[in-house]
Amino acid sequence: MDKSKFGKRYEGKVAIVTASTQGIGFSIAERLGLEGASVVVSSRKQNNVDEAVEKLKAQGIEVLGVVCHVSNKQQRKNLIDKTVQKYGKIDVVVSNAAANPSIDDILQTQESVLDKLWEINVKSSILILQDAAPHLQKGSSVVIISSFTAYQPPATMAMYGVTKTALLGLTKALAAEMAPNTRVNCVAPGFVPTSFAAFLTTNDAIRKEIEQRTLLNRLGTTQDMAAATAFLASDDASYITAEILVVAGGMPSRL
Ligand code: NAP
């Protein structure tokens, strides 16, 4: 990837990306930072935050790192407070955190697991935006990371898929509520070989089967997801809101 080819669409902008110390979230923070944004990275573990900050700084990116488990009220508030203290405003929020704690059928899933899925995958996205909303600028943008599984939740990830379906509805509802000052869009990734998807993508047979389900005959990369997010959150997409962009190599999603 030739990073020098990136534009500078984010100069003067401040972007928060949740769950951004590795995987898709990290690549989104990196992309926005390389395009000129001041980026705020966060996740549950301080050492992961420190490591991500160092990697981004080494690329000349202006970055702040804050520990934030998205289901912790105090840590969510701290993430927003620290951002505003340091940069004075928020232009972009990317809500990227998710859990997938179970492969059980929905009717076999324990209530505690249902609660965790709802809390991390859906409720925390809402609560972080409640905290961020007073600081969002005119022309600001929210991107919610869903999944292609939102359209047809697969058996092994059924309840996770259902929470991702809820995020499509949340995108539409928040886009109406936050218009016209803030646009709200959604990226629905296909399979990307991160630690989140490792149980699928590190098995050669499953990996091959997934690749064959795409039209482009490969898995997605974290950079593919970052490019789509960077487009939707930028002024290039200034007439796009309440939309879902599926980035899944042509895997079946919706018409
Ligand atoms: P990943 O590589 O496993 O990265 C997860 C990141 O989230 C890490 O930085 C982790 O750091 C942080 N994290 C985990 N739980 C958190 C929490 N409760 N609060 C705050 N941070 C947390 O995951 P990924 O594959 O990039 O997934 C990112 C998003 O893409 C998720 O919403 C996922 O549903 C979606 N997605 C992924 C795929 C795929 O194939 N990979 C496909 C469709 C959708 P700490 O351990 O330090 O917290």
PDB file of C-alpha atoms and ligand atoms in Angstrom:
ATOM      1  CA  MET A   1       0.000   0.000   0.000  1.00  0.00           C
ATOM      2  CA  ASP A   2       1.460   3.354  -1.043  1.00  0.00           C
ATOM      3  CA  LYS A   3       0.355   5.596   1.825  1.00  0.00           C
ATOM      4  CA  SER A   4       1.833   8.680   0.176  1.00  0.00           C
ATOM      5  CA  LYS A   5      -1.041   8.524  -2.341  1.00  0.00           C
ATOM      6  CA  PHE A   6      -3.653   9.371   0.303  1.00  0.00           C
ATOM      7  CA  GLY A   7      -5.322  12.785   0.152  1.00  0.00           C
ATOM      8  CA  LYS A   8      -5.600  15.206   3.043  1.00  0.00           C
ATOM      9  CA  ARG A   9      -9.384  15.239   3.500  1.00  0.00           C
ATOM     10  CA  TYR A  10      -9.144  15.364   7.298  1.00  0.00           C
ATOM     11  CA  GLU A  11      -6.818  18.304   7.909  1.00  0.00           C
ATOM     12  CA  GLY A  12      -8.086  20.247  10.947  1.00  0.00           C
ATOM     13  CA  LYS A  13     -10.526  17.458  11.906  1.00  0.00           C
ATOM     14  CA  VAL A  14     -10.739  15.515  15.141  1.00  0.00           C
ATOM     15  CA  ALA A  15     -11.759  11.858  14.937  1.00  0.00           C
ATOM     16  CA  ILE A  16     -12.593   9.362  17.684  1.00  0.00           C
ATOM     17  CA  VAL A  17     -12.506   5.666  16.773  1.00  0.00           C
ATOM     18  CA  THR A  18     -13.621   3.169  19.410  1.00  0.00           C
ATOM     19  CA  ALA A  19     -11.918  -0.216  19.781  1.00  0.00           C
ATOM     20  CA  SER A  20      -9.049   1.072  17.688  1.00  0.00           C
ATOM     21  CA  THR A  21      -5.818  -0.447  18.983  1.00  0.00           C
ATOM     22  CA  GLN A  22      -5.810  -3.252  16.423  1.00  0.00           C
ATOM     23  CA  GLY A  23      -7.731  -4.679  13.486  1.00  0.00           C
ATOM     24  CA  ILE A  24     -10.263  -2.626  11.566  1.00  0.00           C
ATOM     25  CA  GLY A  25     -10.445   0.156  14.171  1.00  0.00           C
ATOM     26  CA  PHE A  26      -6.682   0.668  14.124  1.00  0.00           C
ATOM     27  CA  SER A  27      -6.600   0.835  10.324  1.00  0.00           C
ATOM     28  CA  ILE A  28      -9.427   3.387  10.346  1.00  0.00           C
ATOM     29  CA  ALA A  29      -7.549   5.559  12.860  1.00  0.00           C
ATOM     30  CA  GLU A  30      -4.370   5.186  10.803  1.00  0.00           C
ATOM     31  CA  ARG A  31      -6.110   6.143   7.552  1.00  0.00           C
ATOM     32  CA  LEU A  32      -7.866   9.192   9.026  1.00  0.00           C
ATOM     33  CA  GLY A  33      -4.596  10.232  10.675  1.00  0.00           C
ATOM     34  CA  LEU A  34      -2.588   9.867   7.467  1.00  0.00           C
ATOM     35  CA  GLU A  35      -5.209  12.068   5.810  1.00  0.00           C
ATOM     36  CA  GLY A  36      -4.534  14.784   8.378  1.00  0.00           C
ATOM     37  CA  ALA A  37      -6.932  14.107  11.273  1.00  0.00           C
ATOM     38  CA  SER A  38      -6.015  14.311  14.936  1.00  0.00           C
ATOM     39  CA  VAL A  39      -7.116  10.840  16.005  1.00  0.00           C
ATOM     40  CA  VAL A  40      -8.195   9.488  19.375  1.00  0.00           C
ATOM     41  CA  VAL A  41      -7.580   5.758  19.782  1.00  0.00           C
ATOM     42  CA  SER A  42      -8.977   3.644  22.583  1.00  0.00           C
ATOM     43  CA  SER A  43      -9.562   0.117  23.816  1.00  0.00           C
ATOM     44  CA  ARG A  44      -9.780  -1.812  27.101  1.00  0.00           C
ATOM     45  CA  LYS A  45      -6.081  -2.356  27.766  1.00  0.00           C
ATOM     46  CA  GLN A  46      -3.590   0.409  28.523  1.00  0.00           C
ATOM     47  CA  ASN A  47      -0.666  -1.478  26.956  1.00  0.00           C
ATOM     48  CA  ASN A  48      -2.603  -1.893  23.696  1.00  0.00           C
ATOM     49  CA  VAL A  49      -3.465   1.809  23.727  1.00  0.00           C
ATOM     50  CA  ASP A  50       0.205   2.744  24.318  1.00  0.00           C
ATOM     51  CA  GLU A  51       1.371   0.462  21.523  1.00  0.00           C
ATOM     52  CA  ALA A  52      -1.172   1.854  19.037  1.00  0.00           C
ATOM     53  CA  VAL A  53      -0.238   5.434  19.943  1.00  0.00           C
ATOM     54  CA  GLU A  54       3.441   4.685  19.324  1.00  0.00           C
ATOM     55  CA  LYS A  55       2.719   3.069  15.935  1.00  0.00           C
ATOM     56  CA  LEU A  56       0.639   6.034  14.802  1.00  0.00           C
ATOM     57  CA  LYS A  57       3.089   8.647  16.120  1.00  0.00           C
ATOM     58  CA  ALA A  58       5.875   6.885  14.224  1.00  0.00           C
ATOM     59  CA  GLN A  59       3.948   7.706  11.040  1.00  0.00           C
ATOM     60  CA  GLY A  60       3.738  11.389  11.951  1.00  0.00           C
ATOM     61  CA  ILE A  61       0.094  11.186  13.039  1.00  0.00           C
ATOM     62  CA  GLU A  62      -1.265  13.489  15.771  1.00  0.00           C
ATOM     63  CA  VAL A  63      -2.802  11.031  18.242  1.00  0.00           C
ATOM     64  CA  LEU A  64      -4.270  10.785  21.723  1.00  0.00           C
ATOM     65  CA  GLY A  65      -4.736   7.403  23.423  1.00  0.00           C
ATOM     66  CA  VAL A  66      -7.373   6.813  26.111  1.00  0.00           C
ATOM     67  CA  VAL A  67      -8.417   3.562  27.787  1.00  0.00           C
ATOM     68  CA  CYS A  68     -12.113   2.984  27.122  1.00  0.00           C
ATOM     69  CA  HIS A  69     -14.088  -0.207  27.574  1.00  0.00           C
ATOM     70  CA  VAL A  70     -17.183   0.874  25.675  1.00  0.00           C
ATOM     71  CA  SER A  71     -19.586  -0.540  28.231  1.00  0.00           C
ATOM     72  CA  ASN A  72     -17.957   1.461  31.072  1.00  0.00           C
ATOM     73  CA  LYS A  73     -19.857   4.716  31.606  1.00  0.00           C
ATOM     74  CA  GLN A  74     -16.980   6.529  33.331  1.00  0.00           C
ATOM     75  CA  GLN A  75     -14.467   5.485  30.671  1.00  0.00           C
ATOM     76  CA  ARG A  76     -16.804   6.595  27.867  1.00  0.00           C
ATOM     77  CA  LYS A  77     -17.199   9.996  29.512  1.00  0.00           C
ATOM     78  CA  ASN A  78     -13.438  10.212  30.030  1.00  0.00           C
ATOM     79  CA  LEU A  79     -12.827   9.442  26.339  1.00  0.00           C
ATOM     80  CA  ILE A  80     -15.006  12.352  25.265  1.00  0.00           C
ATOM     81  CA  ASP A  81     -13.743  14.708  28.007  1.00  0.00           C
ATOM     82  CA  LYS A  82     -10.064  14.052  27.209  1.00  0.00           C
ATOM     83  CA  THR A  83     -10.705  14.551  23.493  1.00  0.00           C
ATOM     84  CA  VAL A  84     -12.438  17.866  24.023  1.00  0.00           C
ATOM     85  CA  GLN A  85      -9.827  19.031  26.561  1.00  0.00           C
ATOM     86  CA  LYS A  86      -7.023  18.331  24.083  1.00  0.00           C
ATOM     87  CA  TYR A  87      -8.606  19.204  20.718  1.00  0.00           C
ATOM     88  CA  GLY A  88     -11.625  21.359  21.614  1.00  0.00           C
ATOM     89  CA  LYS A  89     -14.180  19.632  19.358  1.00  0.00           C
ATOM     90  CA  ILE A  90     -15.218  16.405  17.637  1.00  0.00           C
ATOM     91  CA  ASP A  91     -15.736  16.043  13.875  1.00  0.00           C
ATOM     92  CA  VAL A  92     -15.918  12.278  13.421  1.00  0.00           C
ATOM     93  CA  VAL A  93     -16.985   9.362  15.620  1.00  0.00           C
ATOM     94  CA  VAL A  94     -16.467   5.818  14.376  1.00  0.00           C
ATOM     95  CA  SER A  95     -18.298   3.289  16.542  1.00  0.00           C
ATOM     96  CA  ASN A  96     -16.407   0.076  15.968  1.00  0.00           C
ATOM     97  CA  ALA A  97     -16.481  -2.027  19.151  1.00  0.00           C
ATOM     98  CA  ALA A  98     -18.206  -5.418  19.146  1.00  0.00           C
ATOM     99  CA  ALA A  99     -18.235  -8.721  20.972  1.00  0.00           C
ATOM    100  CA  ASN A 100     -19.117 -12.162  19.697  1.00  0.00           C
ATOM    101  CA  PRO A 101     -19.031 -14.275  22.855  1.00  0.00           C
ATOM    102  CA  SER A 102     -21.073 -17.286  21.710  1.00  0.00           C
ATOM    103  CA  ILE A 103     -21.668 -19.596  18.774  1.00  0.00           C
ATOM    104  CA  ASP A 104     -24.848 -21.003  20.338  1.00  0.00           C
ATOM    105  CA  ASP A 105     -28.210 -21.031  18.623  1.00  0.00           C
ATOM    106  CA  ILE A 106     -30.263 -18.002  19.650  1.00  0.00           C
ATOM    107  CA  LEU A 107     -32.724 -20.130  21.607  1.00  0.00           C
ATOM    108  CA  GLN A 108     -29.826 -21.707  23.553  1.00  0.00           C
ATOM    109  CA  THR A 109     -28.052 -18.424  24.318  1.00  0.00           C
ATOM    110  CA  GLN A 110     -27.828 -17.520  27.999  1.00  0.00           C
ATOM    111  CA  GLU A 111     -29.427 -14.296  29.135  1.00  0.00           C
ATOM    112  CA  SER A 112     -26.059 -12.947  30.350  1.00  0.00           C
ATOM    113  CA  VAL A 113     -24.641 -13.453  26.835  1.00  0.00           C
ATOM    114  CA  LEU A 114     -27.671 -11.768  25.244  1.00  0.00           C
ATOM    115  CA  ASP A 115     -27.119  -8.829  27.605  1.00  0.00           C
ATOM    116  CA  LYS A 116     -23.420  -8.602  26.710  1.00  0.00           C
ATOM    117  CA  LEU A 117     -24.116  -8.659  22.973  1.00  0.00           C
ATOM    118  CA  TRP A 118     -26.766  -5.962  23.265  1.00  0.00           C
ATOM    119  CA  GLU A 119     -24.667  -3.877  25.626  1.00  0.00           C
ATOM    120  CA  ILE A 120     -21.403  -3.843  23.651  1.00  0.00           C
ATOM    121  CA  ASN A 121     -22.642  -4.109  20.076  1.00  0.00           C
ATOM    122  CA  VAL A 122     -25.655  -1.773  20.238  1.00  0.00           C
ATOM    123  CA  LYS A 123     -26.176   0.098  23.509  1.00  0.00           C
ATOM    124  CA  SER A 124     -22.590   1.371  23.831  1.00  0.00           C
ATOM    125  CA  SER A 125     -22.784   2.896  20.330  1.00  0.00           C
ATOM    126  CA  ILE A 126     -25.802   4.883  21.452  1.00  0.00           C
ATOM    127  CA  LEU A 127     -24.310   5.938  24.779  1.00  0.00           C
ATOM    128  CA  ILE A 128     -21.007   7.083  23.312  1.00  0.00           C
ATOM    129  CA  LEU A 129     -22.906   9.239  20.838  1.00  0.00           C
ATOM    130  CA  GLN A 130     -25.012  10.695  23.654  1.00  0.00           C
ATOM    131  CA  ASP A 131     -21.759  11.828  25.293  1.00  0.00           C
ATOM    132  CA  ALA A 132     -20.200  13.035  22.031  1.00  0.00           C
ATOM    133  CA  ALA A 133     -23.267  14.826  20.588  1.00  0.00           C
ATOM    134  CA  PRO A 134     -22.845  18.178  22.401  1.00  0.00           C
ATOM    135  CA  HIS A 135     -19.335  18.503  20.907  1.00  0.00           C
ATOM    136  CA  LEU A 136     -20.099  17.451  17.327  1.00  0.00           C
ATOM    137  CA  GLN A 137     -19.473  20.203  14.811  1.00  0.00           C
ATOM    138  CA  LYS A 138     -21.645  21.347  11.918  1.00  0.00           C
ATOM    139  CA  GLY A 139     -20.639  19.045   9.042  1.00  0.00           C
ATOM    140  CA  SER A 140     -19.622  16.272  11.396  1.00  0.00           C
ATOM    141  CA  SER A 141     -20.018  12.600  10.680  1.00  0.00           C
ATOM    142  CA  VAL A 142     -20.673   9.304  12.441  1.00  0.00           C
ATOM    143  CA  VAL A 143     -19.808   5.897  11.003  1.00  0.00           C
ATOM    144  CA  ILE A 144     -21.146   2.761  12.668  1.00  0.00           C
ATOM    145  CA  ILE A 145     -19.365  -0.521  11.920  1.00  0.00           C
ATOM    146  CA  SER A 146     -21.916  -3.274  11.360  1.00  0.00           C
ATOM    147  CA  SER A 147     -21.273  -6.487   9.379  1.00  0.00           C
ATOM    148  CA  PHE A 148     -22.501  -8.200   6.208  1.00  0.00           C
ATOM    149  CA  THR A 149     -23.993 -10.776   8.650  1.00  0.00           C
ATOM    150  CA  ALA A 150     -26.575  -8.097   9.482  1.00  0.00           C
ATOM    151  CA  TYR A 151     -28.505  -9.025   6.327  1.00  0.00           C
ATOM    152  CA  GLN A 152     -28.695 -12.781   6.865  1.00  0.00           C
ATOM    153  CA  PRO A 153     -27.380 -13.757  10.298  1.00  0.00           C
ATOM    154  CA  PRO A 154     -25.459 -17.034   9.816  1.00  0.00           C
ATOM    155  CA  ALA A 155     -26.170 -19.963  12.153  1.00  0.00           C
ATOM    156  CA  THR A 156     -22.840 -19.820  13.974  1.00  0.00           C
ATOM    157  CA  MET A 157     -23.077 -16.063  14.559  1.00  0.00           C
ATOM    158  CA  ALA A 158     -26.829 -15.680  14.701  1.00  0.00           C
ATOM    159  CA  MET A 159     -27.342 -13.415  17.694  1.00  0.00           C
ATOM    160  CA  TYR A 160     -24.212 -11.397  16.859  1.00  0.00           C
ATOM    161  CA  GLY A 161     -25.716 -10.945  13.380  1.00  0.00           C
ATOM    162  CA  VAL A 162     -28.991  -9.777  14.862  1.00  0.00           C
ATOM    163  CA  THR A 163     -27.204  -7.075  16.888  1.00  0.00           C
ATOM    164  CA  LYS A 164     -25.533  -6.005  13.641  1.00  0.00           C
ATOM    165  CA  THR A 165     -28.988  -5.855  11.990  1.00  0.00           C
ATOM    166  CA  ALA A 166     -30.031  -3.518  14.795  1.00  0.00           C
ATOM    167  CA  LEU A 167     -27.153  -1.206  13.861  1.00  0.00           C
ATOM    168  CA  LEU A 168     -28.627  -0.768  10.369  1.00  0.00           C
ATOM    169  CA  GLY A 169     -31.825   0.505  11.970  1.00  0.00           C
ATOM    170  CA  LEU A 170     -29.832   2.624  14.390  1.00  0.00           C
ATOM    171  CA  THR A 171     -28.001   4.220  11.450  1.00  0.00           C
ATOM    172  CA  LYS A 172     -31.297   5.213   9.818  1.00  0.00           C
ATOM    173  CA  ALA A 173     -32.866   6.496  13.045  1.00  0.00           C
ATOM    174  CA  LEU A 174     -29.829   8.490  14.166  1.00  0.00           C
ATOM    175  CA  ALA A 175     -29.301   9.946  10.693  1.00  0.00           C
ATOM    176  CA  ALA A 176     -32.803  11.437  10.896  1.00  0.00           C
ATOM    177  CA  GLU A 177     -32.306  12.594  14.467  1.00  0.00           C
ATOM    178  CA  MET A 178     -28.865  14.164  13.947  1.00  0.00           C
ATOM    179  CA  ALA A 179     -29.548  15.821  10.563  1.00  0.00           C
ATOM    180  CA  PRO A 180     -28.684  18.275   9.134  1.00  0.00           C
ATOM    181  CA  ASN A 181     -25.529  19.003  11.158  1.00  0.00           C
ATOM    182  CA  THR A 182     -24.265  15.429  11.456  1.00  0.00           C
ATOM    183  CA  ARG A 183     -24.371  12.657   8.863  1.00  0.00           C
ATOM    184  CA  VAL A 184     -24.697   9.059  10.090  1.00  0.00           C
ATOM    185  CA  ASN A 185     -23.657   6.144   7.899  1.00  0.00           C
ATOM    186  CA  CYS A 186     -22.689   2.530   8.321  1.00  0.00           C
ATOM    187  CA  VAL A 187     -20.020   0.205   6.941  1.00  0.00           C
ATOM    188  CA  ALA A 188     -20.866  -3.488   6.752  1.00  0.00           C
ATOM    189  CA  PRO A 189     -17.578  -5.409   6.394  1.00  0.00           C
ATOM    190  CA  GLY A 190     -17.247  -8.875   4.915  1.00  0.00           C
ATOM    191  CA  PHE A 191     -14.699 -11.321   6.336  1.00  0.00           C
ATOM    192  CA  VAL A 192     -11.422  -9.715   7.399  1.00  0.00           C
ATOM    193  CA  PRO A 193      -8.609 -11.816   8.910  1.00  0.00           C
ATOM    194  CA  THR A 194      -8.284 -10.076  12.299  1.00  0.00           C
ATOM    195  CA  SER A 195      -8.155 -11.750  15.705  1.00  0.00           C
ATOM    196  CA  PHE A 196     -11.942 -11.246  15.907  1.00  0.00           C
ATOM    197  CA  ALA A 197     -12.449 -13.527  12.899  1.00  0.00           C
ATOM    198  CA  ALA A 198      -9.437 -15.774  13.530  1.00  0.00           C
ATOM    199  CA  PHE A 199     -11.621 -18.775  14.393  1.00  0.00           C
ATOM    200  CA  LEU A 200     -12.762 -18.711  10.757  1.00  0.00           C
ATOM    201  CA  THR A 201      -9.917 -17.242   8.763  1.00  0.00           C
ATOM    202  CA  THR A 202      -7.016 -19.260  10.212  1.00  0.00           C
ATOM    203  CA  ASN A 203      -8.589 -22.560   9.177  1.00  0.00           C
ATOM    204  CA  ASP A 204      -7.385 -23.175   5.592  1.00  0.00           C
ATOM    205  CA  ALA A 205     -10.506 -25.025   4.444  1.00  0.00           C
ATOM    206  CA  ILE A 206     -12.919 -22.459   5.898  1.00  0.00           C
ATOM    207  CA  ARG A 207     -10.818 -19.606   4.596  1.00  0.00           C
ATOM    208  CA  LYS A 208     -10.871 -21.034   1.071  1.00  0.00           C
ATOM    209  CA  GLU A 209     -14.613 -21.576   1.272  1.00  0.00           C
ATOM    210  CA  ILE A 210     -15.133 -17.946   2.365  1.00  0.00           C
ATOM    211  CA  GLU A 211     -12.870 -16.648  -0.418  1.00  0.00           C
ATOM    212  CA  GLN A 212     -14.938 -18.576  -2.949  1.00  0.00           C
ATOM    213  CA  ARG A 213     -18.121 -16.963  -1.631  1.00  0.00           C
ATOM    214  CA  THR A 214     -16.780 -13.547  -2.654  1.00  0.00           C
ATOM    215  CA  LEU A 215     -16.801 -12.367  -6.252  1.00  0.00           C
ATOM    216  CA  LEU A 216     -13.269 -11.023  -5.859  1.00  0.00           C
ATOM    217  CA  ASN A 217     -11.912 -14.331  -4.570  1.00  0.00           C
ATOM    218  CA  ARG A 218     -10.231 -12.948  -1.463  1.00  0.00           C
ATOM    219  CA  LEU A 219     -10.890 -11.884   2.113  1.00  0.00           C
ATOM    220  CA  GLY A 220     -11.175  -8.206   2.913  1.00  0.00           C
ATOM    221  CA  THR A 221      -8.338  -6.245   4.482  1.00  0.00           C
ATOM    222  CA  THR A 222      -8.529  -3.825   7.370  1.00  0.00           C
ATOM    223  CA  GLN A 223      -7.385  -1.173   4.885  1.00  0.00           C
ATOM    224  CA  ASP A 224     -10.396  -1.932   2.633  1.00  0.00           C
ATOM    225  CA  MET A 225     -12.668  -1.139   5.600  1.00  0.00           C
ATOM    226  CA  ALA A 226     -10.658   1.966   6.480  1.00  0.00           C
ATOM    227  CA  ALA A 227     -10.913   3.321   2.927  1.00  0.00           C
ATOM    228  CA  ALA A 228     -14.711   2.931   2.921  1.00  0.00           C
ATOM    229  CA  THR A 229     -15.029   4.531   6.352  1.00  0.00           C
ATOM    230  CA  ALA A 230     -12.719   7.390   5.404  1.00  0.00           C
ATOM    231  CA  PHE A 231     -14.877   8.065   2.345  1.00  0.00           C
ATOM    232  CA  LEU A 232     -18.187   8.060   4.245  1.00  0.00           C
ATOM    233  CA  ALA A 233     -16.897  10.274   7.052  1.00  0.00           C
ATOM    234  CA  SER A 234     -15.305  12.793   4.664  1.00  0.00           C
ATOM    235  CA  ASP A 235     -16.729  15.760   2.803  1.00  0.00           C
ATOM    236  CA  ASP A 236     -16.563  13.621  -0.370  1.00  0.00           C
ATOM    237  CA  ALA A 237     -19.718  11.986   1.044  1.00  0.00           C
ATOM    238  CA  SER A 238     -21.351  15.257   2.114  1.00  0.00           C
ATOM    239  CA  TYR A 239     -24.713  14.338   0.455  1.00  0.00           C
ATOM    240  CA  ILE A 240     -24.720  10.790   1.822  1.00  0.00           C
ATOM    241  CA  THR A 241     -26.457  10.015   5.098  1.00  0.00           C
ATOM    242  CA  ALA A 242     -28.513   7.117   6.499  1.00  0.00           C
ATOM    243  CA  GLU A 243     -26.677   4.740   4.127  1.00  0.00           C
ATOM    244  CA  ILE A 244     -25.040   1.385   4.543  1.00  0.00           C
ATOM    245  CA  LEU A 245     -21.949   0.579   2.496  1.00  0.00           C
ATOM    246  CA  VAL A 246     -21.321  -3.159   2.220  1.00  0.00           C
ATOM    247  CA  VAL A 247     -17.589  -3.855   1.794  1.00  0.00           C
ATOM    248  CA  ALA A 248     -17.640  -7.597   1.298  1.00  0.00           C
ATOM    249  CA  GLY A 249     -16.097  -8.412  -2.085  1.00  0.00           C
ATOM    250  CA  GLY A 250     -19.525  -8.947  -3.619  1.00  0.00           C
ATOM    251  CA  MET A 251     -20.788 -11.491  -1.088  1.00  0.00           C
ATOM    252  CA  PRO A 252     -24.592 -11.585  -1.100  1.00  0.00           C
ATOM    253  CA  SER A 253     -26.102  -8.806   1.011  1.00  0.00           C
ATOM    254  CA  ARG A 254     -29.132  -6.972  -0.359  1.00  0.00           C
ATOM    255  CA  LEU A 255     -30.335  -5.512  -3.656  1.00  0.00           C
TER     256      LEU A 255
HETATM  257  P1  NAP B   1     -10.147  -7.101  16.341  1.00  0.00           P
HETATM  258  O1  NAP B   1      -9.087  -7.100  15.329  1.00  0.00           O
HETATM  259  O2  NAP B   1     -10.285  -8.288  17.224  1.00  0.00           O
HETATM  260  O3  NAP B   1      -9.928  -5.784  17.242  1.00  0.00           O
HETATM  261  C1  NAP B   1     -10.698  -5.531  18.308  1.00  0.00           C
HETATM  262  C2  NAP B   1     -10.272  -4.205  18.953  1.00  0.00           C
HETATM  263  O4  NAP B   1     -11.303  -3.845  19.848  1.00  0.00           O
HETATM  264  C3  NAP B   1      -9.004  -4.282  19.756  1.00  0.00           C
HETATM  265  O5  NAP B   1      -8.320  -3.042  19.638  1.00  0.00           O
HETATM  266  C4  NAP B   1      -9.506  -4.493  21.190  1.00  0.00           C
HETATM  267  O6  NAP B   1      -8.525  -4.015  22.104  1.00  0.00           O
HETATM  268  C5  NAP B   1     -10.775  -3.655  21.155  1.00  0.00           C
HETATM  269  N1  NAP B   1     -11.885  -4.043  22.024  1.00  0.00           N
HETATM  270  C6  NAP B   1     -12.432  -5.274  22.186  1.00  0.00           C
HETATM  271  N2  NAP B   1     -13.476  -5.207  23.045  1.00  0.00           N
HETATM  272  C7  NAP B   1     -13.607  -3.903  23.402  1.00  0.00           C
HETATM  273  C8  NAP B   1     -14.491  -3.204  24.258  1.00  0.00           C
HETATM  274  N3  NAP B   1     -15.454  -3.836  24.927  1.00  0.00           N
HETATM  275  N4  NAP B   1     -14.340  -1.866  24.404  1.00  0.00           N
HETATM  276  C9  NAP B   1     -13.359  -1.217  23.744  1.00  0.00           C
HETATM  277  N5  NAP B   1     -12.474  -1.827  22.926  1.00  0.00           N
HETATM  278  C10 NAP B   1     -12.606  -3.158  22.760  1.00  0.00           C
HETATM  279  O7  NAP B   1     -11.609  -6.876  15.715  1.00  0.00           O
HETATM  280  P2  NAP B   1     -12.046  -6.436  14.233  1.00  0.00           P
HETATM  281  O8  NAP B   1     -12.169  -7.637  13.397  1.00  0.00           O
HETATM  282  O9  NAP B   1     -11.192  -5.315  13.758  1.00  0.00           O
HETATM  283  O10 NAP B   1     -13.543  -5.936  14.493  1.00  0.00           O
HETATM  284  C11 NAP B   1     -13.884  -4.569  14.526  1.00  0.00           C
HETATM  285  C12 NAP B   1     -15.332  -4.403  14.130  1.00  0.00           C
HETATM  286  O11 NAP B   1     -15.548  -4.929  12.823  1.00  0.00           O
HETATM  287  C13 NAP B   1     -16.351  -5.093  15.029  1.00  0.00           C
HETATM  288  O12 NAP B   1     -17.477  -4.237  15.182  1.00  0.00           O
HETATM  289  C14 NAP B   1     -16.746  -6.327  14.238  1.00  0.00           C
HETATM  290  O13 NAP B   1     -18.059  -6.766  14.551  1.00  0.00           O
HETATM  291  C15 NAP B   1     -16.682  -5.757  12.840  1.00  0.00           C
HETATM  292  N6  NAP B   1     -16.573  -6.795  11.806  1.00  0.00           N
HETATM  293  C16 NAP B   1     -15.464  -7.557  11.714  1.00  0.00           C
HETATM  294  C17 NAP B   1     -15.392  -8.525  10.716  1.00  0.00           C
HETATM  295  C18 NAP B   1     -14.185  -9.407  10.535  1.00  0.00           C
HETATM  296  O14 NAP B   1     -14.260 -10.346   9.715  1.00  0.00           O
HETATM  297  N7  NAP B   1     -13.082  -9.156  11.207  1.00  0.00           N
HETATM  298  C19 NAP B   1     -16.472  -8.699   9.840  1.00  0.00           C
HETATM  299  C20 NAP B   1     -17.594  -7.908   9.978  1.00  0.00           C
HETATM  300  C21 NAP B   1     -17.639  -6.946  10.958  1.00  0.00           C
HETATM  301  P3  NAP B   1      -8.505  -4.431  23.681  1.00  0.00           P
HETATM  302  O15 NAP B   1      -8.354  -5.920  23.729  1.00  0.00           O
HETATM  303  O16 NAP B   1      -7.331  -3.670  24.262  1.00  0.00           O
HETATM  304  O17 NAP B   1      -9.816  -3.946  24.223  1.00  0.00           O
END
